[in-house]
CSV table of C-alpha atoms in Angstrom, one decimal:
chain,number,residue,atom,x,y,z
I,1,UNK,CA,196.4,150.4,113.1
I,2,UNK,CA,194.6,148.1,111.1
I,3,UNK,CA,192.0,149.5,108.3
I,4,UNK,CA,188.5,148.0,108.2
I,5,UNK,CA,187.4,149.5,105.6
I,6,UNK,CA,183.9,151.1,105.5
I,7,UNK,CA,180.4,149.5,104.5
I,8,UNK,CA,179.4,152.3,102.6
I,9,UNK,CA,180.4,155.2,100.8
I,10,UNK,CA,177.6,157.6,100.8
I,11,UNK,CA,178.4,160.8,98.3
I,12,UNK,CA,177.6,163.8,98.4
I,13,UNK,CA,176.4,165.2,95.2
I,14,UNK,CA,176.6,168.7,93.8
I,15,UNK,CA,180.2,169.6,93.2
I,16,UNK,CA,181.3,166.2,94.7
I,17,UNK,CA,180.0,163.9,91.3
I,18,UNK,CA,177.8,166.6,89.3
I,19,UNK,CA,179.4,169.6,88.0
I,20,UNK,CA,176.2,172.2,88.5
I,21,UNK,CA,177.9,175.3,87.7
I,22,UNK,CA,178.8,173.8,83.5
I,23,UNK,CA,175.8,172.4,83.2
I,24,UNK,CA,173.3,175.5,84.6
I,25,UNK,CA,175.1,177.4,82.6
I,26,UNK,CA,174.5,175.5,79.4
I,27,UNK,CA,170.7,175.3,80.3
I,28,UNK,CA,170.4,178.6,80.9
I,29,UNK,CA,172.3,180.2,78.9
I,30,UNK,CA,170.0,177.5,76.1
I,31,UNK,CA,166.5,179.0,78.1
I,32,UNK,CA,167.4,182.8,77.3
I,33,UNK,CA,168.7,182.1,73.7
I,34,UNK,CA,165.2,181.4,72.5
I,35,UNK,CA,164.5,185.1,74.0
I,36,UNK,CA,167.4,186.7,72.3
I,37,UNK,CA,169.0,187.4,75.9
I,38,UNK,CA,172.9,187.6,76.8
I,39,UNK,CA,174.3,188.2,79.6
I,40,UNK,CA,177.0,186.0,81.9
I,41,UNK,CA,175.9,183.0,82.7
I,42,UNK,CA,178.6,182.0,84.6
I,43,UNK,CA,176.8,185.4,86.7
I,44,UNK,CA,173.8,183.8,86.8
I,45,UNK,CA,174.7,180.2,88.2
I,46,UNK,CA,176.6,181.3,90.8
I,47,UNK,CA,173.8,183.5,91.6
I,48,UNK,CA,171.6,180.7,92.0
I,49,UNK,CA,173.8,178.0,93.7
I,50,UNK,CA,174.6,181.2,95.9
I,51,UNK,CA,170.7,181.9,96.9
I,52,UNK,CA,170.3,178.4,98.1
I,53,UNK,CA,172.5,178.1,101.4
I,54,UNK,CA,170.3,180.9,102.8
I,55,UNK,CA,167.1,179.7,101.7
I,56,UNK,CA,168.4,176.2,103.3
I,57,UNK,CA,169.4,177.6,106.3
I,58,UNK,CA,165.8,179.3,106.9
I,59,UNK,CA,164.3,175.8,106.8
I,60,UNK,CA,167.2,174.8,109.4
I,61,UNK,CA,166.6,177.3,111.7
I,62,UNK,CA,162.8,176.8,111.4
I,63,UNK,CA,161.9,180.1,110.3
I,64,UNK,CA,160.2,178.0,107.1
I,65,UNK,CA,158.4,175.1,107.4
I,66,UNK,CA,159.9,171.8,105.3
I,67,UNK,CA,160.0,172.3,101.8
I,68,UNK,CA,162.3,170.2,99.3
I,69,UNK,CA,165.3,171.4,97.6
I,70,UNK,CA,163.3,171.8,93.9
I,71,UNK,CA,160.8,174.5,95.4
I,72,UNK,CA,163.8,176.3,97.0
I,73,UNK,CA,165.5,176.2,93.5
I,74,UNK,CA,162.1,177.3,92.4
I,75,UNK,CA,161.8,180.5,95.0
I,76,UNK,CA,165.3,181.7,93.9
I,77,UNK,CA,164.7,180.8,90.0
I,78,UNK,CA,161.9,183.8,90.7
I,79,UNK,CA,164.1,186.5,92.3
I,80,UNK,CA,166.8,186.0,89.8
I,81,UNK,CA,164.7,186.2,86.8
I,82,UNK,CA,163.4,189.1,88.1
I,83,UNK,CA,166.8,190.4,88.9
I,84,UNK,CA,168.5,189.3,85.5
I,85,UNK,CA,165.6,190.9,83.5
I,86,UNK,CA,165.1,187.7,82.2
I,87,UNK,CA,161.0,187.4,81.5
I,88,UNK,CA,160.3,183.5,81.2
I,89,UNK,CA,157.2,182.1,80.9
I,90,UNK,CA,155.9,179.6,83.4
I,91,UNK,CA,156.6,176.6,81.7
I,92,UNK,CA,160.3,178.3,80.9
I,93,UNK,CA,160.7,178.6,84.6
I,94,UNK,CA,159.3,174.8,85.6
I,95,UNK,CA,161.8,173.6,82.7
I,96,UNK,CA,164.6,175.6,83.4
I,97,UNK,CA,163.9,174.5,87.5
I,98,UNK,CA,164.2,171.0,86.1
I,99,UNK,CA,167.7,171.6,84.7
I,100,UNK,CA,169.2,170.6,88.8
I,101,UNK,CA,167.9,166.9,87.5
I,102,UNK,CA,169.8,167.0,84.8
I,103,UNK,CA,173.4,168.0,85.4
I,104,UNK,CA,176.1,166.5,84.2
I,105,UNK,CA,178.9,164.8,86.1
I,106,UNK,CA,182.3,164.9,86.7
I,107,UNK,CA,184.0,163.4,83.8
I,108,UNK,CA,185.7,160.9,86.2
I,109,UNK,CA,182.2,160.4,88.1
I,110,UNK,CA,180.6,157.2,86.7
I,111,UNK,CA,184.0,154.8,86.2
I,112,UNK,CA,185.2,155.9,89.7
I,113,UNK,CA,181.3,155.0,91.1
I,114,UNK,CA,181.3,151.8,88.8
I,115,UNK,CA,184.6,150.9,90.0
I,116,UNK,CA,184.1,151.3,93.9
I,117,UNK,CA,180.8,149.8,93.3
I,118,UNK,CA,182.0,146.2,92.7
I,119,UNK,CA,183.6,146.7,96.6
I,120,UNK,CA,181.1,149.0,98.2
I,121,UNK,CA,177.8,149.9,98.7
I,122,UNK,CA,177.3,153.6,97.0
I,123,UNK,CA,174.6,156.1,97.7
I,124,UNK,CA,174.0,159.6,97.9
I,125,UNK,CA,173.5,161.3,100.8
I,126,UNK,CA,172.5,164.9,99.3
I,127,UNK,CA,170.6,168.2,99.7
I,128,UNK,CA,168.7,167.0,96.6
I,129,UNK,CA,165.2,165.6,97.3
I,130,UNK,CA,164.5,162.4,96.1
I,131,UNK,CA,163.0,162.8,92.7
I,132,UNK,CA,165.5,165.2,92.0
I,133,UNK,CA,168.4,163.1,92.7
I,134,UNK,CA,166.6,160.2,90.5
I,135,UNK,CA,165.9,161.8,87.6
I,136,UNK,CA,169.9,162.8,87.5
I,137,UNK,CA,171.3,159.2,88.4
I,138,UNK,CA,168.7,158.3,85.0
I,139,UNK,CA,170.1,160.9,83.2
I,140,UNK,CA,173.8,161.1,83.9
I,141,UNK,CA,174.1,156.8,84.5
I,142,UNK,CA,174.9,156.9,88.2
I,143,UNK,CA,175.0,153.4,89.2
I,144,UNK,CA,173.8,154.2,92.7
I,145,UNK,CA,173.0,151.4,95.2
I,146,UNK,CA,170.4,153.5,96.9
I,147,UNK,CA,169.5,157.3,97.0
I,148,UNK,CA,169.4,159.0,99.9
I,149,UNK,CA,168.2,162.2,100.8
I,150,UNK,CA,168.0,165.0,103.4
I,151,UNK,CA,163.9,165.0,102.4
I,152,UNK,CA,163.7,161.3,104.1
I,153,UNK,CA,164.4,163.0,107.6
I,154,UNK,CA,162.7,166.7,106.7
I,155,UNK,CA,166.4,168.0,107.6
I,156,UNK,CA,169.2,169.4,105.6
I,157,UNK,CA,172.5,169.0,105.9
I,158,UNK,CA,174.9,169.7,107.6
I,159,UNK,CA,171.6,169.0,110.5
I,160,UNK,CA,173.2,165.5,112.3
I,161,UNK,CA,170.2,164.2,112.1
I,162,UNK,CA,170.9,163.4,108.3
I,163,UNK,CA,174.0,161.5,108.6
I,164,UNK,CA,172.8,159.7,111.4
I,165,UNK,CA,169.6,159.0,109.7
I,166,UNK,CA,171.5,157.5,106.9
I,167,UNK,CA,173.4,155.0,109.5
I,168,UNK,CA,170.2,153.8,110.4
I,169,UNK,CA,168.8,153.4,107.5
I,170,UNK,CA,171.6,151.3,106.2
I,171,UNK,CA,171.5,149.5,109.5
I,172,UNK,CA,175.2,149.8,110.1
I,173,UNK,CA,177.2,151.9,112.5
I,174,UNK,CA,178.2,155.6,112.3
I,175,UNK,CA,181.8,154.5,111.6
I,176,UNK,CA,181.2,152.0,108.7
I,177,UNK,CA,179.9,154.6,106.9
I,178,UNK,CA,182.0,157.3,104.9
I,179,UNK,CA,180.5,160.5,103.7
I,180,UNK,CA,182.8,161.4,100.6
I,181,UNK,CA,182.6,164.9,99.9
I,182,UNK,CA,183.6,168.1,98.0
I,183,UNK,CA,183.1,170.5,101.3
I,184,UNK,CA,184.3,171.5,104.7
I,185,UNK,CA,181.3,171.7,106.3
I,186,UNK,CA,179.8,168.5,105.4
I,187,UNK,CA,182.7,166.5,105.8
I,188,UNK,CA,183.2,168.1,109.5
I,189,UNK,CA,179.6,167.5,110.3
I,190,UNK,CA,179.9,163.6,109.5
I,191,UNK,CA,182.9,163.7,111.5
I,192,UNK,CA,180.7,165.0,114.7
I,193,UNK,CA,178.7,162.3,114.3
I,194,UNK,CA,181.0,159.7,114.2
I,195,UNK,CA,181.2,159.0,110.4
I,196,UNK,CA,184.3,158.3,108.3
I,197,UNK,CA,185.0,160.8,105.5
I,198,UNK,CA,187.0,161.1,102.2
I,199,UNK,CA,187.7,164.0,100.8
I,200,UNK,CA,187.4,164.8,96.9
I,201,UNK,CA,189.1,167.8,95.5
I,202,UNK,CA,187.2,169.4,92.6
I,203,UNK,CA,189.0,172.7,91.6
I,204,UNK,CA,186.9,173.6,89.5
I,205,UNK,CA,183.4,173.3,90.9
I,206,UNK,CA,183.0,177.4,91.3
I,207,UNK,CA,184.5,177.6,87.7
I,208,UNK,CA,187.9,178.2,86.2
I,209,UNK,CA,188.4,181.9,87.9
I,210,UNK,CA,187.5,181.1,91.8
I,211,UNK,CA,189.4,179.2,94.3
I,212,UNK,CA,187.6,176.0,95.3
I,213,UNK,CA,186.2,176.2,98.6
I,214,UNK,CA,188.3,173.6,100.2
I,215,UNK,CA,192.0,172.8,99.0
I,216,UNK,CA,193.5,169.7,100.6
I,217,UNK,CA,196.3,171.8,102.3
I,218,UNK,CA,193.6,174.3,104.5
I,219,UNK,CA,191.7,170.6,105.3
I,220,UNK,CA,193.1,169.3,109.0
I,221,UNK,CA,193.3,165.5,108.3
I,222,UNK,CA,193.5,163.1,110.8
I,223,UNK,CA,195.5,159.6,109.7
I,224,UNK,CA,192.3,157.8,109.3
I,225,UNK,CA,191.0,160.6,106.9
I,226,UNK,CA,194.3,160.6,105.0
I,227,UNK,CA,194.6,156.7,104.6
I,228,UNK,CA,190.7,156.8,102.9
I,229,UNK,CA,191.7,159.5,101.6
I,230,UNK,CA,194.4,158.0,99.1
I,231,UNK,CA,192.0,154.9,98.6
I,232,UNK,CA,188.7,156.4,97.4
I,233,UNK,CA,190.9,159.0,95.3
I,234,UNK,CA,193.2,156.7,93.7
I,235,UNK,CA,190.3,154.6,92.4
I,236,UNK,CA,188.8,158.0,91.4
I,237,UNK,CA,191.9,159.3,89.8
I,238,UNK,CA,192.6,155.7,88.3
I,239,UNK,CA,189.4,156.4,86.4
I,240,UNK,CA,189.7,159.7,85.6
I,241,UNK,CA,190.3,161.1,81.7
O,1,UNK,CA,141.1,155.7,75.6
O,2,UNK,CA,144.6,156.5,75.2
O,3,UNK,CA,147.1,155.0,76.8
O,4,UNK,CA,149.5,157.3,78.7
O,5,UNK,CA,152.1,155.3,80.4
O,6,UNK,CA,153.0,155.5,83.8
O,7,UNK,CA,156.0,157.2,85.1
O,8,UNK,CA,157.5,154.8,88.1
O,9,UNK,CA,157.2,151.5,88.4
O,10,UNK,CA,157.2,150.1,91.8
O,11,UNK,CA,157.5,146.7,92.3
O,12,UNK,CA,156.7,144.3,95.7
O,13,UNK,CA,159.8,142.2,96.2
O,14,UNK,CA,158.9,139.2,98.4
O,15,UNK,CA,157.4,136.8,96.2
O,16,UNK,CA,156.9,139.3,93.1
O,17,UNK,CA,160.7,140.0,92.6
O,18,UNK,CA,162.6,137.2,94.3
O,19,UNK,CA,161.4,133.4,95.4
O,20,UNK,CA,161.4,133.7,99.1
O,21,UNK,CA,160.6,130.3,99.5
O,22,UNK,CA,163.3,128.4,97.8
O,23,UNK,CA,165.6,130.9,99.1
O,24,UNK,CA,164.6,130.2,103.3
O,25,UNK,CA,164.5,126.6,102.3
O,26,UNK,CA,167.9,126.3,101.2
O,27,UNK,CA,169.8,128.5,104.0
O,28,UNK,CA,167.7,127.0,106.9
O,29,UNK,CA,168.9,123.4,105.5
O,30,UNK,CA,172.4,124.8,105.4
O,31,UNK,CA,172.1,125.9,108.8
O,32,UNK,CA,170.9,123.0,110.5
O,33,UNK,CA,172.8,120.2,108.2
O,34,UNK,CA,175.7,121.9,110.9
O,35,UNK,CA,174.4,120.4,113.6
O,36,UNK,CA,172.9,117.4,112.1
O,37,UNK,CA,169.5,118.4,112.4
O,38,UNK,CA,167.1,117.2,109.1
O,39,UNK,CA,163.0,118.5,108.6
O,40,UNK,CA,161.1,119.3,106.1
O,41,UNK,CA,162.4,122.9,105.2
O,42,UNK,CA,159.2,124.1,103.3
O,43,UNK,CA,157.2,123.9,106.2
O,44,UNK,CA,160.0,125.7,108.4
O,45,UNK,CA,159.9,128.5,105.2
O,46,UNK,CA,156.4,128.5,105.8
O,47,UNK,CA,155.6,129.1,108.9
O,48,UNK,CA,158.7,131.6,108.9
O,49,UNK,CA,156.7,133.3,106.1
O,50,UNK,CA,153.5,132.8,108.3
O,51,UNK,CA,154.5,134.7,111.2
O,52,UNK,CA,155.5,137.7,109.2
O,53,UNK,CA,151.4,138.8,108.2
O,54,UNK,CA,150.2,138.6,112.3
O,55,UNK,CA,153.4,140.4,113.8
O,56,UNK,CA,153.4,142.9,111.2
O,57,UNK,CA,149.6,143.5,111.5
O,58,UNK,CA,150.1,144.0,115.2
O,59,UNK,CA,152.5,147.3,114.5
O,60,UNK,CA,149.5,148.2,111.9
O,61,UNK,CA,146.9,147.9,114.4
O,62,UNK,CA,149.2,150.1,116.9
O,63,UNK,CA,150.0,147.4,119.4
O,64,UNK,CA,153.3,147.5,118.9
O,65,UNK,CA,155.5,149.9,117.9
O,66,UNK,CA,157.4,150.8,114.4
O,67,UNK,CA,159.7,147.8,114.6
O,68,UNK,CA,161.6,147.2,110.6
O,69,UNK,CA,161.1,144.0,109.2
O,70,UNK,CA,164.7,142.5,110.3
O,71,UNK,CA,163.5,142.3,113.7
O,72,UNK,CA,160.5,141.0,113.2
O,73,UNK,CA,161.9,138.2,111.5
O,74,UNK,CA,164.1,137.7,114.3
O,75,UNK,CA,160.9,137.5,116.9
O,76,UNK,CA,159.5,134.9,114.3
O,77,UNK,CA,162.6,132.4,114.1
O,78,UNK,CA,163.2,132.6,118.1
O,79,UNK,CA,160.2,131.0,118.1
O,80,UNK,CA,160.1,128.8,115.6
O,81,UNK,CA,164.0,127.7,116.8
O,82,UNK,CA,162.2,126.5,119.9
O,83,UNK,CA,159.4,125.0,118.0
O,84,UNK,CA,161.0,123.3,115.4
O,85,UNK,CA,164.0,122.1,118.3
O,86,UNK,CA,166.5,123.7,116.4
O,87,UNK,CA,168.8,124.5,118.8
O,88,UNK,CA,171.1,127.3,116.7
O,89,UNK,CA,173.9,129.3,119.0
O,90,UNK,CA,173.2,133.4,118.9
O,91,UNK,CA,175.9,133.6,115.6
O,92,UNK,CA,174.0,130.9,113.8
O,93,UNK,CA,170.4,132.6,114.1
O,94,UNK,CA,172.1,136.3,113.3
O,95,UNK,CA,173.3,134.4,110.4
O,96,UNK,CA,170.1,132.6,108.9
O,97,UNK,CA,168.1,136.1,109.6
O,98,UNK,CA,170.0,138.0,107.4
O,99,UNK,CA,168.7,134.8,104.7
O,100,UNK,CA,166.1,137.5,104.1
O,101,UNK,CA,168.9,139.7,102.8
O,102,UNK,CA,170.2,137.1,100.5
O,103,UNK,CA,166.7,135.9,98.5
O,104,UNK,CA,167.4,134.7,94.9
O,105,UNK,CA,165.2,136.4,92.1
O,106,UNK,CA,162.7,134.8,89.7
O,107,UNK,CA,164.5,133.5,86.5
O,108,UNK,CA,162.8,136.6,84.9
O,109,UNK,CA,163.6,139.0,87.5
O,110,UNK,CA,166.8,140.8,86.5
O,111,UNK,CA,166.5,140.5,82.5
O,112,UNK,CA,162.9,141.6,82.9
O,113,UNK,CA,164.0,144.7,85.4
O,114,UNK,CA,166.7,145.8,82.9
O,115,UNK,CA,164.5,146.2,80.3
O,116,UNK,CA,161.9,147.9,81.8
O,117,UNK,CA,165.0,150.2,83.4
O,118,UNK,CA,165.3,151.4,80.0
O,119,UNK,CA,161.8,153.4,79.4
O,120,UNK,CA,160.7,153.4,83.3
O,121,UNK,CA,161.7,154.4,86.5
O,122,UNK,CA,162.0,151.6,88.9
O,123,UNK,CA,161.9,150.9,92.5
O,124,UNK,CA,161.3,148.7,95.3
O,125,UNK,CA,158.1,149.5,97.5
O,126,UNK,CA,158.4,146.8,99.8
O,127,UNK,CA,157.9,146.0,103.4
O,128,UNK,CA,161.7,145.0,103.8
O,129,UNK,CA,163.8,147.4,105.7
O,130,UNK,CA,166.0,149.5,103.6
O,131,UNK,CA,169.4,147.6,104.2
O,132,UNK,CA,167.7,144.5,103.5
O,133,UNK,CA,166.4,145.7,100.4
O,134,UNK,CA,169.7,146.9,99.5
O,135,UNK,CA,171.5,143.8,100.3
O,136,UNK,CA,169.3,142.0,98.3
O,137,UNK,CA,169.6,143.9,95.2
O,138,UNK,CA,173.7,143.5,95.4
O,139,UNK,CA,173.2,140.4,96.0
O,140,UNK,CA,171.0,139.7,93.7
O,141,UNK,CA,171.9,141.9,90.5
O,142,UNK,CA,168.3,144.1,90.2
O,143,UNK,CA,169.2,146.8,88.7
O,144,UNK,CA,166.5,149.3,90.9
O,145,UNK,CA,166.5,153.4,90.1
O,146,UNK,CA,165.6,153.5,93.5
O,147,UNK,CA,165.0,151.6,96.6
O,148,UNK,CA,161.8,152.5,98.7
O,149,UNK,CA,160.6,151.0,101.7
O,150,UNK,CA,158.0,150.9,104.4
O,151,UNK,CA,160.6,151.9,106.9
O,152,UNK,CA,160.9,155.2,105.4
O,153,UNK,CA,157.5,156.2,106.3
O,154,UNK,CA,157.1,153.3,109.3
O,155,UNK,CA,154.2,152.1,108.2
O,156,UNK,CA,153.4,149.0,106.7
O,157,UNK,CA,151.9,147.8,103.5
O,158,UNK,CA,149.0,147.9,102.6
O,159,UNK,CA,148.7,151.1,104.6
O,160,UNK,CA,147.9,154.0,102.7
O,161,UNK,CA,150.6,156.2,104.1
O,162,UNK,CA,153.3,153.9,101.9
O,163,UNK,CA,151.6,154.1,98.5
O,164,UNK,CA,150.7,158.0,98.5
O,165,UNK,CA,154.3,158.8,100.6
O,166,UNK,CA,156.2,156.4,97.4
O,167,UNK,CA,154.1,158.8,95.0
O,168,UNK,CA,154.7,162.1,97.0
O,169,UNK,CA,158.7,161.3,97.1
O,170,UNK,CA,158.8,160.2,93.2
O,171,UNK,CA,156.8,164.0,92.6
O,172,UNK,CA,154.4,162.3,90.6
O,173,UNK,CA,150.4,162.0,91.2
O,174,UNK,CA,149.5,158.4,92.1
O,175,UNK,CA,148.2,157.6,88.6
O,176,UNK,CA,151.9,158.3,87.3
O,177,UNK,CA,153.0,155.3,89.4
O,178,UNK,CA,152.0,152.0,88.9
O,179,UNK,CA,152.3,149.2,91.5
O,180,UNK,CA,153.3,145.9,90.0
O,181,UNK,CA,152.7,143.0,92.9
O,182,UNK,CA,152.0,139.1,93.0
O,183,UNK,CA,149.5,139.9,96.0
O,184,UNK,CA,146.2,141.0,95.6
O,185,UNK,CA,145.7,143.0,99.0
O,186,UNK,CA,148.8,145.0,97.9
O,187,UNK,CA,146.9,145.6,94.3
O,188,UNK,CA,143.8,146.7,95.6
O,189,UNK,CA,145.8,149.2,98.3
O,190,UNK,CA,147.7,150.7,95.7
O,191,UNK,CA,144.4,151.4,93.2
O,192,UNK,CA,142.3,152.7,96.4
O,193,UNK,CA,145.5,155.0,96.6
O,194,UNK,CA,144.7,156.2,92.5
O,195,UNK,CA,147.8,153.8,91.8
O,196,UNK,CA,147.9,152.2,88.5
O,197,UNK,CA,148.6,148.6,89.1
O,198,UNK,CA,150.0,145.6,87.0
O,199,UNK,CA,149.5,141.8,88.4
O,200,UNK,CA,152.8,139.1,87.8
O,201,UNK,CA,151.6,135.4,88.9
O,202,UNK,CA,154.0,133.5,90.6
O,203,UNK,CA,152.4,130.0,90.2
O,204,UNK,CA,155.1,128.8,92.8
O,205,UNK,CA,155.7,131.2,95.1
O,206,UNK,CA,154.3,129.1,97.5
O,207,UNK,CA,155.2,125.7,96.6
O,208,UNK,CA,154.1,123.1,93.7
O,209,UNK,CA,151.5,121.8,96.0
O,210,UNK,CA,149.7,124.8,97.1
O,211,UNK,CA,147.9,127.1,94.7
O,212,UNK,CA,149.2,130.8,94.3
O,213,UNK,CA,147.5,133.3,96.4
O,214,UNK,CA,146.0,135.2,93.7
O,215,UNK,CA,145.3,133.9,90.1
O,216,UNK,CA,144.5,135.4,86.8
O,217,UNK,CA,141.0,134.5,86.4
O,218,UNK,CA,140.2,135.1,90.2
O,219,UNK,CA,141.5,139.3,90.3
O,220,UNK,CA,138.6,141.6,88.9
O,221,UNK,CA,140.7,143.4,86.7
O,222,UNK,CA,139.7,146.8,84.9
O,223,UNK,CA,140.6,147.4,81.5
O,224,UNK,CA,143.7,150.0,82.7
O,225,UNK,CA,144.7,146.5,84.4
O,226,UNK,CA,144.5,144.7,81.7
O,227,UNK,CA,146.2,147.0,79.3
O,228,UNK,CA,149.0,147.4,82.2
O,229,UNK,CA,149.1,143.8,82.7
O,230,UNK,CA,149.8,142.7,79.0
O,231,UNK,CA,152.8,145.4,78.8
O,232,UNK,CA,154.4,144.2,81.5
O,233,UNK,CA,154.1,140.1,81.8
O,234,UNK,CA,155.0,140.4,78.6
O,235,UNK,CA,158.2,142.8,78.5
O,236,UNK,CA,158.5,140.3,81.2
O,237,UNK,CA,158.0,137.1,79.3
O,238,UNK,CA,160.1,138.2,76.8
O,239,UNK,CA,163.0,137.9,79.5
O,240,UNK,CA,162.2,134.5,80.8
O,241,UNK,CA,164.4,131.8,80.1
């Protein structure tokens, strides 16, 4: 079978380029200090990563009305300060919401983007509204072609209507696009709609003690999957540190 | 007054950014020279260019619906093809259409852009469809944060909807964003929006032998403007060659 090789590579973001687990725990774990605070950190990220599928899912199932990623970030920051004891003032709280703009990436992140730049167009196609996922491309150098966001459609993913959004927007079919991702569910949702994916194994996104949540052996890959696969990895891994 | 600087700048492409004109000129000449054909090529840019303000304010006005600027390019050259006796096969007027995706910048465009990348956020806000905007920046080298469009909020410039949605997506209050545009209608949108605005004058956007659509001495400018204006053209005249 001949490969045409895809138009795009649209990226998903937290866990796939930006490690958000390292880097809330460094601003976090900075936020408290100034308060004389310890406690795990490590606790206290994955407690807020973990708050935000739910809250997501309530906006997908229309039991909220739209609201972007940073005031769903915000709405957990508030239970888990409460919960962790943590007594922030407001601006504390705005800064420390602020910190999802400013996580840092995988240290192969920017080569590998740089690199499959020069043959692709890159963008994000992330959970992340739009200011959100500018202020990190700023801050971490992401040399993204264009940024694009579940907030352009008022959907998250894995809701089709994003990836097929995205398609349209780019003015190019459903299979000359590739969603390259760090998760099952996202990468089998692109599938459903007709998208090529790539898969990017990052074993330590839920830190150095948990499994990630998708190894390449528990991922079904069909030949197409495994031939981009190798590509967009190899010129990941030919970057990497 | 001080002089707090905005956050975003957005930028109009067609004419502000890249030279439309030239651009048209050149691919319609390559075009036609196939078939042997030979007319004067500014006045086929222009009246390309011409058609675009009337279709555009019919989707405005509701008469027709969202349609993205690709296509209503494409209405404009079938007609002019038959106009002009052009006599292009289906591949040949796919081809010059996408001319729009392919524009050459200013000489100052992509050293001026750079620089100002390094102390603002920058973006398109353009009438240009989002894969045309993108194509043009890969083709073209600007460096954009991010690439906003019209089509994301299918309205039109200078429709308010585009200015306050640009502002509303960046999380900033209008007077955080400043508009920086060739055009005066676009201008005087974007400051009835609370936009901060900046005015670049393209002497030749439309030609040595016709004047600019909007000159220095002939825009009311405030004293915001002014300041604006001097930071800009000359960050930007620092870059021209």
């Amino acid at each position: 079978m001949p490969y045409n090789r895809p138009k795009a590579l649209l990226f998903d973001v937290f866990g796939t380029v930006v490690d958000w687990r390292s880097s809330i725990m460094r601003e976090t774990r900075r936020a408290a200090r100034r308060k004389g605070l310890s406690l795990d950190w490590g606790d206290f990220a994955d407690a807020w990563r973990a708050g935000y599928r739910p809250a997501m899912d309530r906006v997908r199932r229309g039991e909220l009305p739209w609201i972007k990623l940073d005031e769903l970030h915000r709405v957990i920051l508030d239970e888990l300060v409460v919960r962790f004891r943590l007594r922030l003032s407001e601006r504390a709280k705005r800064d420390l919401n602020a910190a999802w703009h400013r996580l840092s990436p995988w240290p192969d992140a920017v080569r590998g983007l740089t690199r499959l730049k020069q043959r692709y167009c890159i963008g994000t196609l992330s959970n992340g509204n739009v200011a959100l996922l500018v202020d990190m491309a700023r801050h971490a150098g992401l040399p993204w072609d264009l940024i694009l966001s579940a907030e352009l459609f008022q959907r998250y993913k894995p809701d089709p209507q994003v990836y097929h959004g995205a398609a349209e927007l780019l003015g190019l079919l459903p299979r000359e696009v590739m969603l390259v991702a760090a998760h099952k569910d996202d990468l089998a949702a692109a599938r459903g709609c007709g998208l090529r994916t790539a898969f990017v194994m990052r074993p330590l996104e839920h830190g150095p003690k948990k499994p990630p949540e998708l190894a390449l052996d528990r991922w079904r890959l069909s030949s197409v999957d495994v031939f981009s696969l190798l590509r967009v990895r190899l010129t990941l891994l030919n970057c990497g540190q």
